PDB file of C-alpha atoms in Angstrom:
ATOM      1  CA  TYR A 847     -60.260 -77.582  78.863  1.00 48.00           C
ATOM      2  CA  THR A 848     -56.809 -78.068  79.462  1.00 87.00           C
ATOM      3  CA  LEU A 849     -53.828 -76.038  79.073  1.00 92.00           C
ATOM      4  CA  ASN A 850     -52.205 -78.374  75.772  1.00 91.00           C
ATOM      5  CA  LEU A 851     -55.191 -77.214  74.294  1.00 93.00           C
ATOM      6  CA  LEU A 852     -55.620 -73.867  75.135  1.00 94.00           C
ATOM      7  CA  LEU A 853     -51.489 -73.549  73.418  1.00 95.00           C
ATOM      8  CA  GLU A 854     -52.410 -75.121  70.580  1.00 94.00           C
ATOM      9  CA  SER A 855     -55.679 -73.264  69.740  1.00 94.00           C
ATOM     10  CA  ASN A 856     -53.562 -69.867  69.433  1.00 95.00           C
ATOM     11  CA  ASN A 857     -50.839 -71.950  67.490  1.00 95.00           C
ATOM     12  CA  TYR A 858     -48.653 -72.959  69.798  1.00 95.00           C
ATOM     13  CA  ASP A 859     -47.006 -76.197  69.388  1.00 93.00           C
ATOM     14  CA  SER A 860     -46.889 -77.946  73.399  1.00 93.00           C
ATOM     15  CA  LEU A 861     -44.462 -80.814  74.238  1.00 93.00           C
ATOM     16  CA  PRO A 862     -46.514 -82.162  77.651  1.00 93.00           C
ATOM     17  CA  ALA A 863     -44.383 -83.837  80.477  1.00 93.00           C
ATOM     18  CA  LYS A 864     -46.165 -85.472  83.182  1.00 91.00           C
ATOM     19  CA  ASN A 865     -43.629 -84.975  86.218  1.00 93.00           C
ATOM     20  CA  GLY A 866     -40.410 -82.777  86.285  1.00 94.00           C
ATOM     21  CA  GLU A 867     -37.764 -86.133  85.226  1.00 96.00           C
ATOM     22  CA  ASP A 868     -40.128 -86.951  82.031  1.00 96.00           C
ATOM     23  CA  ALA A 869     -39.493 -83.104  81.152  1.00 96.00           C
ATOM     24  CA  ILE A 870     -36.145 -83.394  81.758  1.00 96.00           C
ATOM     25  CA  LYS A 871     -35.860 -86.456  79.235  1.00 96.00           C
ATOM     26  CA  LEU A 872     -37.726 -84.672  76.795  1.00 96.00           C
ATOM     27  CA  LEU A 873     -35.876 -81.929  77.040  1.00 96.00           C
ATOM     28  CA  SER A 874     -32.451 -84.136  76.684  1.00 96.00           C
ATOM     29  CA  ASN A 875     -34.107 -85.143  73.093  1.00 95.00           C
ATOM     30  CA  LEU A 876     -34.991 -82.239  71.299  1.00 95.00           C
ATOM     31  CA  GLU A 877     -32.906 -80.914  67.908  1.00 93.00           C
ATOM     32  CA  GLU A 878     -34.050 -77.351  69.286  1.00 92.00           C
ATOM     33  CA  ILE A 879     -34.394 -75.645  72.721  1.00 92.00           C
ATOM     34  CA  PRO A 880     -38.014 -74.551  73.423  1.00 95.00           C
ATOM     35  CA  ASP A 881     -39.469 -70.668  73.357  1.00 95.00           C
ATOM     36  CA  ILE A 882     -40.483 -71.152  77.076  1.00 96.00           C
ATOM     37  CA  ILE A 883     -40.855 -73.796  79.703  1.00 97.00           C
ATOM     38  CA  ILE A 884     -44.589 -74.146  81.777  1.00 97.00           C
ATOM     39  CA  SER A 885     -44.710 -75.905  84.932  1.00 96.00           C
ATOM     40  CA  ASP A 886     -46.636 -77.002  87.826  1.00 96.00           C
ATOM     41  CA  ILE A 887     -44.571 -76.506  90.770  1.00 95.00           C
ATOM     42  CA  MET A 888     -46.389 -79.953  92.761  1.00 94.00           C
ATOM     43  CA  MET A 889     -45.252 -83.055  90.496  1.00 94.00           C
ATOM     44  CA  PRO A 890     -44.527 -86.655  91.327  1.00 93.00           C
ATOM     45  CA  LYS A 891     -40.884 -87.467  91.144  1.00 91.00           C
ATOM     46  CA  MET A 892     -39.515 -84.498  90.680  1.00 93.00           C
ATOM     47  CA  ASP A 893     -40.881 -80.926  91.824  1.00 93.00           C
ATOM     48  CA  GLY A 894     -41.092 -78.091  89.601  1.00 95.00           C
ATOM     49  CA  TYR A 895     -38.905 -76.161  91.942  1.00 95.00           C
ATOM     50  CA  GLU A 896     -36.308 -79.561  91.448  1.00 95.00           C
ATOM     51  CA  PHE A 897     -37.414 -78.958  88.020  1.00 97.00           C
ATOM     52  CA  PHE A 898     -36.625 -75.419  87.770  1.00 97.00           C
ATOM     53  CA  ARG A 899     -32.782 -75.803  89.301  1.00 95.00           C
ATOM     54  CA  VAL A 900     -31.973 -78.582  86.466  1.00 96.00           C
ATOM     55  CA  ILE A 901     -32.179 -76.518  83.799  1.00 96.00           C
ATOM     56  CA  SER A 902     -31.346 -73.169  85.911  1.00 93.00           C
ATOM     57  CA  ASN A 903     -28.223 -75.062  86.481  1.00 93.00           C
ATOM     58  CA  ASN A 904     -27.306 -76.305  82.560  1.00 93.00           C
ATOM     59  CA  PRO A 905     -26.703 -74.152  80.141  1.00 88.00           C
ATOM     60  CA  HIS A 906     -27.893 -75.129  77.411  1.00 89.00           C
ATOM     61  CA  TRP A 907     -31.192 -74.817  78.783  1.00 94.00           C
ATOM     62  CA  ASN A 908     -31.178 -72.121  81.120  1.00 90.00           C
ATOM     63  CA  ARG A 909     -31.686 -69.299  79.070  1.00 89.00           C
ATOM     64  CA  ILE A 910     -35.759 -70.579  78.837  1.00 94.00           C
ATOM     65  CA  PRO A 911     -37.902 -68.199  80.270  1.00 95.00           C
ATOM     66  CA  PHE A 912     -39.501 -70.486  83.231  1.00 96.00           C
ATOM     67  CA  LEU A 913     -42.939 -70.231  84.048  1.00 97.00           C
ATOM     68  CA  PHE A 914     -44.773 -71.055  87.427  1.00 97.00           C
ATOM     69  CA  LEU A 915     -48.191 -71.924  86.191  1.00 96.00           C
ATOM     70  CA  THR A 916     -49.041 -73.102  90.010  1.00 95.00           C
ATOM     71  CA  ALA A 917     -52.228 -73.539  92.040  1.00 95.00           C
ATOM     72  CA  ARG A 918     -49.750 -72.021  95.135  1.00 94.00           C
ATOM     73  CA  THR A 919     -50.868 -68.702  96.011  1.00 93.00           C
ATOM     74  CA  THR A 920     -49.749 -67.629  99.525  1.00 93.00           C
ATOM     75  CA  PRO A 921     -47.304 -64.206  98.915  1.00 93.00           C
ATOM     76  CA  LYS A 922     -44.538 -66.428 100.774  1.00 94.00           C
ATOM     77  CA  GLU A 923     -44.722 -68.950  98.081  1.00 93.00           C
ATOM     78  CA  ILE A 924     -44.361 -66.406  94.901  1.00 92.00           C
ATOM     79  CA  ARG A 925     -41.955 -64.642  96.859  1.00 92.00           C
ATOM     80  CA  PHE A 926     -39.915 -67.785  96.773  1.00 93.00           C
ATOM     81  CA  GLY A 927     -40.489 -69.044  93.955  1.00 91.00           C
ATOM     82  CA  LYS A 928     -39.391 -65.247  92.470  1.00 91.00           C
ATOM     83  CA  LEU A 929     -36.717 -65.405  94.344  1.00 92.00           C
ATOM     84  CA  LEU A 930     -35.701 -68.761  93.117  1.00 93.00           C
ATOM     85  CA  GLY A 931     -35.439 -66.486  89.848  1.00 92.00           C
ATOM     86  CA  VAL A 932     -38.871 -67.612  87.016  1.00 95.00           C
ATOM     87  CA  ASP A 933     -39.417 -65.200  84.456  1.00 94.00           C
ATOM     88  CA  ASP A 934     -43.249 -65.270  85.916  1.00 95.00           C
ATOM     89  CA  TYR A 935     -45.483 -67.028  88.350  1.00 96.00           C
ATOM     90  CA  LEU A 936     -49.049 -67.039  87.186  1.00 96.00           C
ATOM     91  CA  THR A 937     -51.438 -68.630  90.294  1.00 95.00           C
ATOM     92  CA  LYS A 938     -54.424 -70.589  89.284  1.00 94.00           C
ATOM     93  CA  PRO A 939     -57.168 -70.549  87.963  1.00 93.00           C
ATOM     94  CA  PHE A 940     -55.578 -68.454  85.413  1.00 94.00           C
ATOM     95  CA  ASP A 941     -57.709 -65.403  82.541  1.00 94.00           C
ATOM     96  CA  GLU A 942     -55.996 -67.279  79.575  1.00 95.00           C
ATOM     97  CA  ARG A 943     -55.614 -64.035  78.386  1.00 96.00           C
ATOM     98  CA  ASP A 944     -53.016 -63.995  80.892  1.00 96.00           C
ATOM     99  CA  LEU A 945     -51.388 -66.508  80.152  1.00 96.00           C
ATOM    100  CA  LEU A 946     -51.509 -65.553  76.266  1.00 97.00           C
ATOM    101  CA  ALA A 947     -49.555 -61.973  77.374  1.00 96.00           C
ATOM    102  CA  ILE A 948     -46.646 -63.835  79.207  1.00 96.00           C
ATOM    103  CA  LEU A 949     -46.098 -67.243  76.745  1.00 96.00           C
ATOM    104  CA  SER A 950     -46.298 -63.743  73.780  1.00 96.00           C
ATOM    105  CA  GLY A 951     -44.269 -60.757  75.827  1.00 95.00           C
ATOM    106  CA  ARG A 952     -41.760 -63.601  77.083  1.00 94.00           C
ATOM    107  CA  ILE A 953     -41.101 -65.416  73.443  1.00 94.00           C
ATOM    108  CA  ALA A 954     -40.421 -62.602  71.249  1.00 93.00           C
ATOM    109  CA  ARG A 955     -38.132 -61.160  74.514  1.00 91.00           C
ATOM    110  CA  ASN A 956     -36.367 -64.011  73.934  1.00 89.00           C
ATOM    111  CA  LYS A 957     -36.448 -63.846  70.353  1.00 90.00           C
ATOM    112  CA  ARG A 958     -35.409 -59.977  69.922  1.00 88.00           C
ATOM    113  CA  ILE A 959     -32.256 -61.020  72.403  1.00 85.00           C
ATOM    114  CA  ASN A 960     -30.875 -64.083  70.652  1.00 84.00           C
ATOM    115  CA  ALA A 961     -32.048 -61.904  66.528  1.00 85.00           C
ATOM    116  CA  LEU A 962     -29.486 -59.042  68.275  1.00 82.00           C
ATOM    117  CA  ASN A 963     -26.877 -61.342  69.275  1.00 79.00           C
ATOM    118  CA  ASP A 964     -26.681 -63.198  66.168  1.00 81.00           C
ATOM    119  CA  LYS A 965     -27.039 -59.877  64.619  1.00 79.00           C
ATOM    120  CA  ILE A 966     -23.481 -59.142  67.019  1.00 75.00           C
ATOM    121  CA  ASP A 967     -22.259 -63.255  65.754  1.00 74.00           C
ATOM    122  CA  GLU A 968     -22.758 -62.197  62.538  1.00 75.00           C
ATOM    123  CA  SER A 969     -21.159 -58.886  62.078  1.00 71.00           C
ATOM    124  CA  PHE A 970     -17.821 -60.225  63.869  1.00 64.00           C
ATOM    125  CA  SER A 971     -17.189 -63.455  62.186  1.00 67.00           C
ATOM    126  CA  THR A 972     -17.678 -61.781  59.258  1.00 65.00           C
ATOM    127  CA  SER A 973     -15.488 -59.101  59.378  1.00 59.00           C
ATOM    128  CA  ASN A 974     -12.107 -59.052  58.164  1.00 56.00           C
ATOM    129  CA  LEU A 975      -9.967 -56.159  60.583  1.00 52.00           C
ATOM    130  CA  LYS A 976      -6.666 -55.789  59.617  1.00 52.00           C
ATOM    131  CA  ILE A 977      -4.074 -53.442  61.700  1.00 50.00           C
ATOM    132  CA  ASP A 978      -1.084 -52.742  61.180  1.00 53.00           C
ATOM    133  CA  LEU A 979       0.616 -51.266  64.274  1.00 50.00           C
ATOM    134  CA  SER A 980       4.429 -51.278  62.801  1.00 54.00           C
ATOM    135  CA  ILE A 981       6.235 -48.241  64.491  1.00 52.00           C
ATOM    136  CA  GLU A 982       9.871 -48.654  63.964  1.00 56.00           C
ATOM    137  CA  GLY A 983      11.092 -47.949  68.036  1.00 53.00           C
ATOM    138  CA  GLN A 984       8.135 -48.922  69.542  1.00 56.00           C
ATOM    139  CA  ARG A 985       6.652 -51.365  72.045  1.00 56.00           C
ATOM    140  CA  GLU A 986       4.187 -54.556  70.202  1.00 57.00           C
ATOM    141  CA  ILE A 987       1.169 -53.983  70.780  1.00 54.00           C
ATOM    142  CA  TYR A 988      -1.873 -56.565  71.840  1.00 57.00           C
ATOM    143  CA  ILE A 989      -5.021 -55.363  69.956  1.00 62.00           C
ATOM    144  CA  CYS A 990      -8.125 -58.240  71.017  1.00 66.00           C
ATOM    145  CA  LEU A 991     -11.433 -58.110  70.339  1.00 71.00           C
ATOM    146  CA  PHE A 992     -13.319 -60.654  71.677  1.00 70.00           C
ATOM    147  CA  LEU A 993     -17.658 -61.531  71.571  1.00 73.00           C
ATOM    148  CA  ALA A 994     -18.531 -62.912  74.891  1.00 75.00           C
ATOM    149  CA  PHE A 995     -22.207 -63.251  76.731  1.00 74.00           C
ATOM    150  CA  TRP A 996     -22.826 -63.454  79.861  1.00 73.00           C
ATOM    151  CA  ASP A 997     -24.118 -65.527  81.781  1.00 72.00           C
ATOM    152  CA  ASP A 998     -25.485 -64.230  85.307  1.00 68.00           C
ATOM    153  CA  LYS A 999     -25.078 -67.957  87.033  1.00 69.00           C
ATOM    154  CA  PHE A1000     -22.106 -68.966  84.536  1.00 70.00           C
ATOM    155  CA  GLY A1001     -20.459 -65.304  84.199  1.00 71.00           C
ATOM    156  CA  PRO A1002     -18.672 -64.989  80.680  1.00 74.00           C
ATOM    157  CA  GLU A1003     -18.769 -67.454  78.044  1.00 76.00           C
ATOM    158  CA  LEU A1004     -16.165 -66.340  74.865  1.00 74.00           C
ATOM    159  CA  LYS A1005     -17.806 -67.047  71.056  1.00 73.00           C
ATOM    160  CA  GLN A1006     -15.330 -65.717  69.252  1.00 73.00           C
ATOM    161  CA  SER A1007     -11.382 -63.432  69.534  1.00 70.00           C
ATOM    162  CA  PHE A1008      -9.670 -61.538  67.023  1.00 69.00           C
ATOM    163  CA  PRO A1009      -7.084 -62.500  65.623  1.00 65.00           C
ATOM    164  CA  GLU A1010      -8.208 -66.244  66.310  1.00 66.00           C
ATOM    165  CA  GLU A1011      -4.760 -67.595  66.416  1.00 60.00           C
ATOM    166  CA  ASP A1012      -2.873 -68.566  69.649  1.00 59.00           C
ATOM    167  CA  ILE A1013      -0.087 -65.284  70.011  1.00 56.00           C
ATOM    168  CA  PHE A1014      -2.462 -64.084  73.163  1.00 53.00           C
ATOM    169  CA  PRO A1015      -0.155 -63.446  76.077  1.00 53.00           C
ATOM    170  CA  ILE A1016      -2.687 -65.132  78.488  1.00 52.00           C
ATOM    171  CA  PRO A1017      -5.393 -67.594  77.987  1.00 54.00           C
ATOM    172  CA  LEU A1018      -8.409 -66.815  77.133  1.00 51.00           C
ATOM    173  CA  ASP A1019     -10.042 -69.968  78.359  1.00 53.00           C
ATOM    174  CA  VAL A1020      -9.643 -69.096  82.427  1.00 44.00           C
TER     175      VAL A1020
END
């Protein structure tokens, strides 16, 4: 019973790759990022640790939930995988229900986060904010709104600002 068959029989589309290098090439050619990445640790060419490093260092891919599904079962190896920052670690042999529960939970959580971010982005971009604080004799006041997303590795990413004009006394691209 292969992993692909298990996934497809539970209504998941899978894009298999033989190793980390092939997976990187596959990801690079996709129009949409996948909902989750499942990787073994022991693979030829590029092992799972290196593959995870590449994924987590790429701002387009580092938000994809990442699961190690591996025969590496010692507490030290499991701890190391978790210290790297993978979202989950499942050891072989595994109960299919455990894998399906992980997939369902991680994908649902990521979809909720993305929906919230989209809603915030939409609210921010469609709001028609007009501010008039002109009081005679008062200094000029800057009121700015920023929509930013935080990434644990790369820090804040400025998505949008109001006003959009380039009138800020400080640069926004720092």
